């Protein structure tokens, strides 16, 4: 049975255009920080966003003007929902959010781009915060599924980048950023990363317009 706390949290988070992305009971080697009194949290619940819905809400938020609007908005709206909250930003050192996200949701897998892929949402989701609870909450049992990458014909994410920034060796960040500063790089700046857009999975959730451009501008600034 799913815990009442989770049911209430789910409604609260959905009302913010965010989504609960699973949870787990941390072990010592998960690297989850302790609570303010030094005790280890018994439950971590991952919060993220799926698709572009978050953008309209952000545009209306007081954080819309000024630096890092998504991070500042997230910090405000997630405060007080749990015994502690930690964020993917603010490092280095960075909390291992992708590792935690895979522990929290067995449907997630690493894609060749370094992003986690979900069988429904594809590459179009992000991690916004991890809610830590002193209590051990009852979590739904999720079953893993094969990664869509395993059966992907042609792996277009690896062949679409005009400057071959993604390869099986990893992501050449410098080559990508340099290209984004050129005239030819403007389709990436306006529509989003062409390699990410080439993925056939979860296209209905792809970031569009303002959200795509916001992320690209933030990334290009470094
Ligand atoms: C540093 C960082 C970057 C760096 C370096 C990535 C790298 N080569 O390692 C740079 C600036 C290049 C980067 C870029 C992007 N990033 Co980034 N990044 C991070 C950050 C803050 C820390 C990663 C880290 O070092 N973790 C510490 C280690 C110990 O944790 P880990 O979970 O075990 O680490 C994993 C990652 O490092 C991952 N990884 C390895 N190589 C790459 C390459 C890329 C491109 C990515 C995204 C991840 C990745 O593999 C590790 C093992 O699982 C995370 C947030 C976080 N706290 O995790 C976001 C994060 C990984 N990024 C994310 C995203 C979406 C991006 C971008 C696609 C978009 C953007 N934010 O602008 C871009 C890619 C640019 C493009 N062409 O579109 C998302 C991924 C969501 C998902 N679906 O998986 C995260 C989780 C942020 C979030 N709020 O959701 N990123
Ligand atoms: S294009 Fe294919 S290999 Fe690349 S991320 Fe999408 S499903 Fe995976
Ligand atoms: S943003 Fe453009 S240049 Fe950078 S990796 Fe994606 S497709 Fe390549």
Tab-separated table of C-alpha atoms and ligand atoms in Angstrom:
chain	number	residue	atom	x	y	z
A	1	UNK	CA	0.000	0.000	0.000
A	2	UNK	CA	1.246	3.496	-0.834
A	3	UNK	CA	1.802	5.829	2.115
A	4	UNK	CA	-0.737	8.663	2.744
A	5	UNK	CA	2.140	11.149	2.916
A	6	UNK	CA	3.009	10.202	-0.663
A	7	UNK	CA	-0.559	10.601	-1.867
A	8	UNK	CA	-0.734	14.112	-0.363
A	9	UNK	CA	2.687	15.002	-1.709
A	10	UNK	CA	1.761	13.783	-5.177
A	11	UNK	CA	-1.231	16.177	-5.297
A	12	UNK	CA	0.844	19.101	-3.975
A	13	UNK	CA	3.666	18.511	-6.468
A	14	UNK	CA	1.304	18.033	-9.424
A	15	UNK	CA	-0.253	21.406	-8.548
A	16	UNK	CA	3.155	22.970	-9.178
A	17	UNK	CA	3.469	21.377	-12.668
A	18	UNK	CA	6.158	19.130	-11.205
A	19	UNK	CA	6.035	15.343	-10.827
A	20	UNK	CA	7.072	12.757	-8.254
A	21	UNK	CA	9.693	10.618	-9.971
A	22	UNK	CA	9.856	7.696	-7.556
A	23	UNK	CA	11.770	7.136	-4.372
A	24	UNK	CA	14.026	4.780	-2.457
A	25	UNK	CA	15.270	3.979	1.011
A	26	UNK	CA	18.865	5.265	1.057
A	27	UNK	CA	21.780	3.013	2.032
A	28	UNK	CA	25.076	4.326	3.387
A	29	UNK	CA	26.794	4.163	-0.030
A	30	UNK	CA	24.096	6.231	-1.830
A	31	UNK	CA	25.788	9.427	-0.650
A	32	UNK	CA	22.529	10.968	0.566
A	33	UNK	CA	23.257	13.738	3.123
A	34	UNK	CA	22.130	13.467	6.718
A	35	UNK	CA	19.351	15.601	8.199
A	36	UNK	CA	20.093	18.741	10.257
A	37	UNK	CA	20.403	16.692	13.489
A	38	UNK	CA	22.901	14.281	11.866
A	39	UNK	CA	20.474	11.366	11.473
A	40	UNK	CA	20.253	9.575	8.109
A	41	UNK	CA	17.003	10.054	6.146
A	42	UNK	CA	14.980	6.846	5.757
A	43	UNK	CA	13.317	7.878	2.459
A	44	UNK	CA	14.317	9.923	-0.574
A	45	UNK	CA	11.582	11.069	-2.981
A	46	UNK	CA	12.721	12.436	-6.332
A	47	UNK	CA	10.929	15.450	-7.820
A	48	UNK	CA	11.280	16.470	-11.436
A	49	UNK	CA	9.511	17.971	-14.388
A	50	UNK	CA	8.257	16.220	-17.477
A	51	UNK	CA	7.796	18.011	-20.795
A	52	UNK	CA	7.421	21.783	-21.179
A	53	UNK	CA	4.479	22.453	-18.772
A	54	UNK	CA	6.734	24.071	-16.173
A	55	UNK	CA	7.530	27.008	-18.477
A	56	UNK	CA	4.244	28.946	-18.300
A	57	UNK	CA	4.237	28.679	-14.501
A	58	UNK	CA	7.813	29.955	-14.340
A	59	UNK	CA	7.065	32.905	-16.560
A	60	UNK	CA	4.422	34.036	-14.068
A	61	UNK	CA	6.641	33.450	-11.000
A	62	UNK	CA	8.483	36.229	-9.122
A	63	UNK	CA	11.760	34.435	-9.945
A	64	UNK	CA	11.189	34.943	-13.712
A	65	UNK	CA	13.502	37.934	-13.800
A	66	UNK	CA	17.045	37.570	-12.552
A	67	UNK	CA	19.602	34.760	-12.706
A	68	UNK	CA	18.807	31.000	-12.531
A	69	UNK	CA	15.005	31.365	-12.387
A	70	UNK	CA	14.280	27.610	-12.397
A	71	UNK	CA	16.685	26.936	-9.532
A	72	UNK	CA	15.388	29.823	-7.397
A	73	UNK	CA	11.748	28.907	-8.088
A	74	UNK	CA	12.395	25.233	-7.255
A	75	UNK	CA	14.120	26.116	-3.986
A	76	UNK	CA	11.110	28.220	-2.950
A	77	UNK	CA	8.327	25.819	-3.897
A	78	UNK	CA	9.965	22.667	-2.510
A	79	UNK	CA	10.891	24.257	0.844
A	80	UNK	CA	8.991	22.817	3.797
A	81	UNK	CA	7.544	19.774	1.988
A	82	UNK	CA	9.882	17.333	3.768
A	83	UNK	CA	12.418	17.097	6.608
A	84	UNK	CA	15.119	18.350	4.207
A	85	UNK	CA	15.524	18.965	0.491
A	86	UNK	CA	18.630	18.818	-1.669
A	87	UNK	CA	19.045	20.131	-5.195
A	88	UNK	CA	20.858	19.134	-8.397
A	89	UNK	CA	22.367	22.632	-8.636
A	90	UNK	CA	24.626	24.562	-6.294
A	91	UNK	CA	27.777	22.432	-6.782
A	92	UNK	CA	30.434	21.449	-7.389
A	93	UNK	CA	30.532	19.038	-5.721
A	94	UNK	CA	27.234	17.934	-7.266
A	95	UNK	CA	24.856	15.495	-5.626
A	96	UNK	CA	24.630	12.384	-7.867
A	97	UNK	CA	21.087	13.101	-9.044
A	98	UNK	CA	21.153	10.841	-12.060
A	99	UNK	CA	22.309	7.930	-9.904
A	100	UNK	CA	19.562	8.660	-7.357
A	101	UNK	CA	16.974	9.051	-10.141
A	102	UNK	CA	17.743	5.551	-11.427
A	103	UNK	CA	17.459	4.151	-7.904
A	104	UNK	CA	14.124	5.976	-7.545
A	105	UNK	CA	12.648	4.962	-10.907
A	106	UNK	CA	13.768	1.641	-12.456
A	107	UNK	CA	12.241	2.721	-15.796
A	108	UNK	CA	15.108	5.195	-16.286
A	109	UNK	CA	18.247	4.177	-18.197
A	110	UNK	CA	21.395	5.967	-19.346
A	111	UNK	CA	21.223	7.070	-22.992
A	112	UNK	CA	24.269	7.553	-25.239
A	113	UNK	CA	23.868	11.335	-24.675
A	114	UNK	CA	24.481	11.072	-20.937
A	115	UNK	CA	20.852	12.029	-20.272
A	116	UNK	CA	18.547	9.504	-18.651
A	117	UNK	CA	15.888	8.138	-20.986
A	118	UNK	CA	12.361	7.122	-19.925
A	119	UNK	CA	10.255	4.764	-22.094
A	120	UNK	CA	7.382	7.293	-22.280
A	121	UNK	CA	8.964	10.735	-21.739
A	122	UNK	CA	12.139	10.012	-23.695
A	123	UNK	CA	14.866	12.581	-22.944
A	124	UNK	CA	12.340	15.305	-22.040
A	125	UNK	CA	12.399	15.334	-18.273
A	126	UNK	CA	14.656	16.848	-15.631
A	127	UNK	CA	15.378	16.436	-11.952
A	128	UNK	CA	14.568	19.359	-9.682
A	129	UNK	CA	15.026	18.223	-6.088
A	130	UNK	CA	15.231	15.278	-3.705
A	131	UNK	CA	12.915	15.376	-0.707
A	132	UNK	CA	14.383	13.663	2.363
A	133	UNK	CA	12.190	12.147	5.061
A	134	UNK	CA	13.121	10.908	8.516
A	135	UNK	CA	10.312	8.344	8.269
A	136	UNK	CA	10.420	5.203	6.173
A	137	UNK	CA	7.570	5.773	3.715
A	138	UNK	CA	5.885	2.881	1.968
A	139	UNK	CA	6.860	3.102	-1.726
A	140	UNK	CA	5.090	1.535	-4.702
A	141	UNK	CA	7.001	-1.409	-6.195
A	142	UNK	CA	8.094	-0.434	-9.722
A	143	UNK	CA	9.299	-2.989	-12.252
A	144	UNK	CA	12.252	-2.223	-14.574
A	145	UNK	CA	11.728	-2.256	-18.362
A	146	UNK	CA	14.254	-2.555	-21.220
A	147	UNK	CA	15.809	0.756	-22.286
A	148	UNK	CA	14.440	2.074	-25.619
A	149	UNK	CA	18.091	2.606	-26.641
A	150	UNK	CA	18.625	-1.178	-26.780
A	151	UNK	CA	16.351	-1.534	-29.807
A	152	UNK	CA	16.815	1.908	-31.376
A	153	UNK	CA	17.458	1.656	-35.112
A	154	UNK	CA	20.395	3.804	-36.197
A	155	UNK	CA	20.754	5.673	-32.886
A	156	UNK	CA	20.119	9.076	-34.536
A	157	UNK	CA	21.124	10.936	-31.350
A	158	UNK	CA	24.728	9.967	-32.095
A	159	UNK	CA	24.771	11.007	-35.764
A	160	UNK	CA	22.716	14.239	-35.873
A	161	UNK	CA	24.955	16.794	-34.149
A	162	UNK	CA	26.475	18.972	-36.926
A	163	UNK	CA	29.851	19.029	-35.125
A	164	UNK	CA	29.770	15.450	-33.797
A	165	UNK	CA	29.915	16.580	-30.195
A	166	UNK	CA	28.343	13.317	-28.992
A	167	UNK	CA	30.082	10.013	-29.564
A	168	UNK	CA	30.484	6.773	-27.654
A	169	UNK	CA	33.601	8.428	-26.113
A	170	UNK	CA	31.366	10.995	-24.408
A	171	UNK	CA	30.293	14.587	-24.873
A	172	UNK	CA	32.713	17.171	-26.276
A	173	UNK	CA	31.347	20.177	-24.398
A	174	UNK	CA	33.898	22.657	-25.776
A	175	UNK	CA	33.120	21.823	-29.441
A	176	UNK	CA	29.381	22.137	-28.763
A	177	UNK	CA	29.678	25.500	-26.956
A	178	UNK	CA	31.945	26.968	-29.634
A	179	UNK	CA	29.456	25.981	-32.355
A	180	UNK	CA	26.545	27.518	-30.437
A	181	UNK	CA	28.317	30.888	-30.662
A	182	UNK	CA	28.365	30.766	-34.487
A	183	UNK	CA	25.634	31.631	-36.985
A	184	UNK	CA	25.330	27.956	-38.025
A	185	UNK	CA	24.702	27.042	-34.384
A	186	UNK	CA	21.537	29.143	-34.139
A	187	UNK	CA	19.101	26.267	-34.962
A	188	UNK	CA	20.371	24.589	-31.767
A	189	UNK	CA	19.981	27.841	-29.815
A	190	UNK	CA	16.430	28.409	-31.096
A	191	UNK	CA	14.978	24.880	-31.316
A	192	UNK	CA	17.210	23.075	-28.801
A	193	UNK	CA	19.973	20.485	-29.106
A	194	UNK	CA	19.482	18.773	-32.494
A	195	UNK	CA	20.905	15.499	-31.164
A	196	UNK	CA	18.366	15.424	-28.336
A	197	UNK	CA	15.552	16.359	-30.740
A	198	UNK	CA	16.539	13.493	-33.062
A	199	UNK	CA	15.501	10.876	-30.500
A	200	UNK	CA	12.221	9.220	-31.597
A	201	UNK	CA	11.103	8.429	-28.025
A	202	UNK	CA	8.721	10.738	-26.147
A	203	UNK	CA	8.516	13.391	-28.860
A	204	UNK	CA	5.182	14.646	-27.529
A	205	UNK	CA	7.043	15.851	-24.421
A	206	UNK	CA	9.816	17.739	-26.246
A	207	UNK	CA	10.711	21.162	-24.846
A	208	UNK	CA	9.571	23.922	-27.170
A	209	UNK	CA	9.975	27.671	-27.644
A	210	UNK	CA	10.817	29.559	-24.469
A	211	UNK	CA	11.845	26.552	-22.357
A	212	UNK	CA	14.127	25.106	-25.044
A	213	UNK	CA	15.741	28.514	-25.580
A	214	UNK	CA	16.102	29.168	-21.863
A	215	UNK	CA	18.070	25.928	-21.376
A	216	UNK	CA	20.233	26.512	-24.425
A	217	UNK	CA	21.075	30.094	-23.372
A	218	UNK	CA	21.916	28.954	-19.839
A	219	UNK	CA	24.140	26.180	-21.184
A	220	UNK	CA	25.855	28.415	-23.779
A	221	UNK	CA	26.662	31.015	-21.067
A	222	UNK	CA	28.435	28.269	-19.102
B	1	LIG	C1	27.814	19.150	-14.532
B	1	LIG	C2	26.535	18.951	-15.326
B	1	LIG	C3	26.593	19.186	-16.687
B	1	LIG	C4	27.880	19.560	-17.398
B	1	LIG	C5	28.793	18.361	-17.613
B	1	LIG	C6	28.136	17.018	-17.896
B	1	LIG	C7	29.215	15.935	-17.844
B	1	LIG	N1	29.926	15.766	-18.935
B	1	LIG	O1	29.382	15.301	-16.821
B	1	LIG	C8	27.387	20.243	-18.696
B	1	LIG	C9	27.422	21.750	-18.464
B	1	LIG	C10	28.119	19.912	-19.953
B	1	LIG	C11	25.936	19.768	-18.723
B	1	LIG	C12	25.155	19.960	-19.829
B	1	LIG	C13	23.827	19.623	-19.906
B	1	LIG	N2	23.095	19.044	-18.921
B	1	LIG	CO1	23.790	18.654	-17.234
B	1	LIG	N3	24.232	18.428	-15.357
B	1	LIG	C14	25.333	18.554	-14.710
B	1	LIG	C15	25.078	18.318	-13.205
B	1	LIG	C16	24.890	19.691	-12.523
B	1	LIG	C17	26.115	17.527	-12.444
B	1	LIG	C18	26.548	16.190	-13.090
B	1	LIG	C19	27.548	15.546	-12.169
B	1	LIG	O2	28.732	15.775	-12.295
B	1	LIG	N4	27.057	14.801	-11.178
B	1	LIG	C20	27.901	14.204	-10.173
B	1	LIG	C21	27.955	12.702	-10.397
B	1	LIG	C22	28.759	12.039	-9.276
B	1	LIG	O3	26.591	12.267	-10.322
B	1	LIG	P1	26.017	11.047	-11.189
B	1	LIG	O4	24.516	11.163	-11.146
B	1	LIG	O5	26.567	9.754	-10.752
B	1	LIG	O6	26.673	11.474	-12.593
B	1	LIG	C23	26.227	11.196	-13.840
B	1	LIG	C24	26.333	12.344	-14.808
B	1	LIG	O7	27.550	13.032	-14.681
B	1	LIG	C25	26.204	11.616	-16.127
B	1	LIG	N5	26.844	12.209	-17.305
B	1	LIG	C26	28.011	11.847	-17.786
B	1	LIG	N6	28.255	12.497	-18.921
B	1	LIG	C27	27.206	13.289	-19.190
B	1	LIG	C28	26.958	14.140	-20.257
B	1	LIG	C29	25.767	14.908	-20.279
B	1	LIG	C30	25.463	15.834	-21.428
B	1	LIG	C31	24.859	14.781	-19.200
B	1	LIG	C32	23.623	15.613	-19.167
B	1	LIG	C33	25.136	13.882	-18.138
B	1	LIG	C34	26.313	13.134	-18.154
B	1	LIG	O8	26.733	10.305	-15.884
B	1	LIG	C35	27.104	10.171	-14.514
B	1	LIG	C36	26.890	8.744	-14.081
B	1	LIG	O9	25.498	8.409	-14.053
B	1	LIG	C37	23.730	17.503	-13.271
B	1	LIG	C38	22.850	17.642	-12.024
B	1	LIG	C39	23.324	16.672	-10.954
B	1	LIG	N7	23.490	17.156	-9.751
B	1	LIG	O10	23.550	15.503	-11.229
B	1	LIG	C40	23.087	18.053	-14.549
B	1	LIG	C41	22.231	17.128	-15.387
B	1	LIG	C42	22.943	15.797	-15.539
B	1	LIG	N8	22.181	17.821	-16.736
B	1	LIG	C43	21.090	17.700	-17.298
B	1	LIG	C44	20.809	18.257	-18.581
B	1	LIG	C45	19.371	18.145	-19.073
B	1	LIG	C46	21.808	18.872	-19.338
B	1	LIG	C47	21.619	19.448	-20.759
B	1	LIG	C48	21.090	18.433	-21.756
B	1	LIG	C49	20.635	20.624	-20.788
B	1	LIG	C50	21.022	21.774	-19.959
B	1	LIG	N9	20.952	21.700	-18.615
B	1	LIG	O11	21.348	22.763	-20.517
B	1	LIG	C51	23.037	19.927	-21.132
B	1	LIG	C52	23.637	19.279	-22.390
B	1	LIG	C53	23.922	20.366	-23.394
B	1	LIG	C54	23.178	20.218	-24.670
B	1	LIG	N10	23.886	20.028	-25.744
B	1	LIG	O12	21.955	20.296	-24.673
B	1	LIG	C55	20.063	16.935	-16.478
B	1	LIG	C56	19.831	15.528	-17.017
B	1	LIG	C57	18.366	15.100	-16.931
B	1	LIG	C58	18.196	13.720	-17.488
B	1	LIG	N11	17.112	13.513	-18.219
B	1	LIG	O13	18.998	12.852	-17.266
B	1	LIG	C59	20.700	16.993	-15.044
B	1	LIG	C60	20.425	15.794	-14.157
B	1	LIG	C61	20.162	18.301	-14.402
B	1	LIG	C62	18.701	18.297	-14.047
B	1	LIG	N12	18.304	19.347	-13.328
B	1	LIG	O14	17.911	17.444	-14.377
B	1	LIG	N13	25.544	19.226	-17.539
B	2	LIG	S1	17.986	8.143	-30.378
B	2	LIG	FE1	17.857	5.977	-29.828
B	2	LIG	S2	19.830	5.528	-28.803
B	2	LIG	FE2	19.575	7.750	-28.854
B	2	LIG	S3	18.634	8.272	-26.896
B	2	LIG	FE3	16.950	8.025	-28.364
B	2	LIG	S4	16.358	5.847	-28.180
B	2	LIG	FE4	18.356	6.047	-27.202
B	3	LIG	S1	23.521	21.660	-28.951
B	3	LIG	FE1	23.917	21.442	-31.167
B	3	LIG	S2	26.183	21.479	-31.270
B	3	LIG	FE2	25.661	21.045	-29.150
B	3	LIG	S3	25.600	18.815	-28.971
B	3	LIG	FE3	23.505	19.465	-29.445
B	3	LIG	S4	23.376	19.317	-31.680
B	3	LIG	FE4	25.552	19.331	-31.150
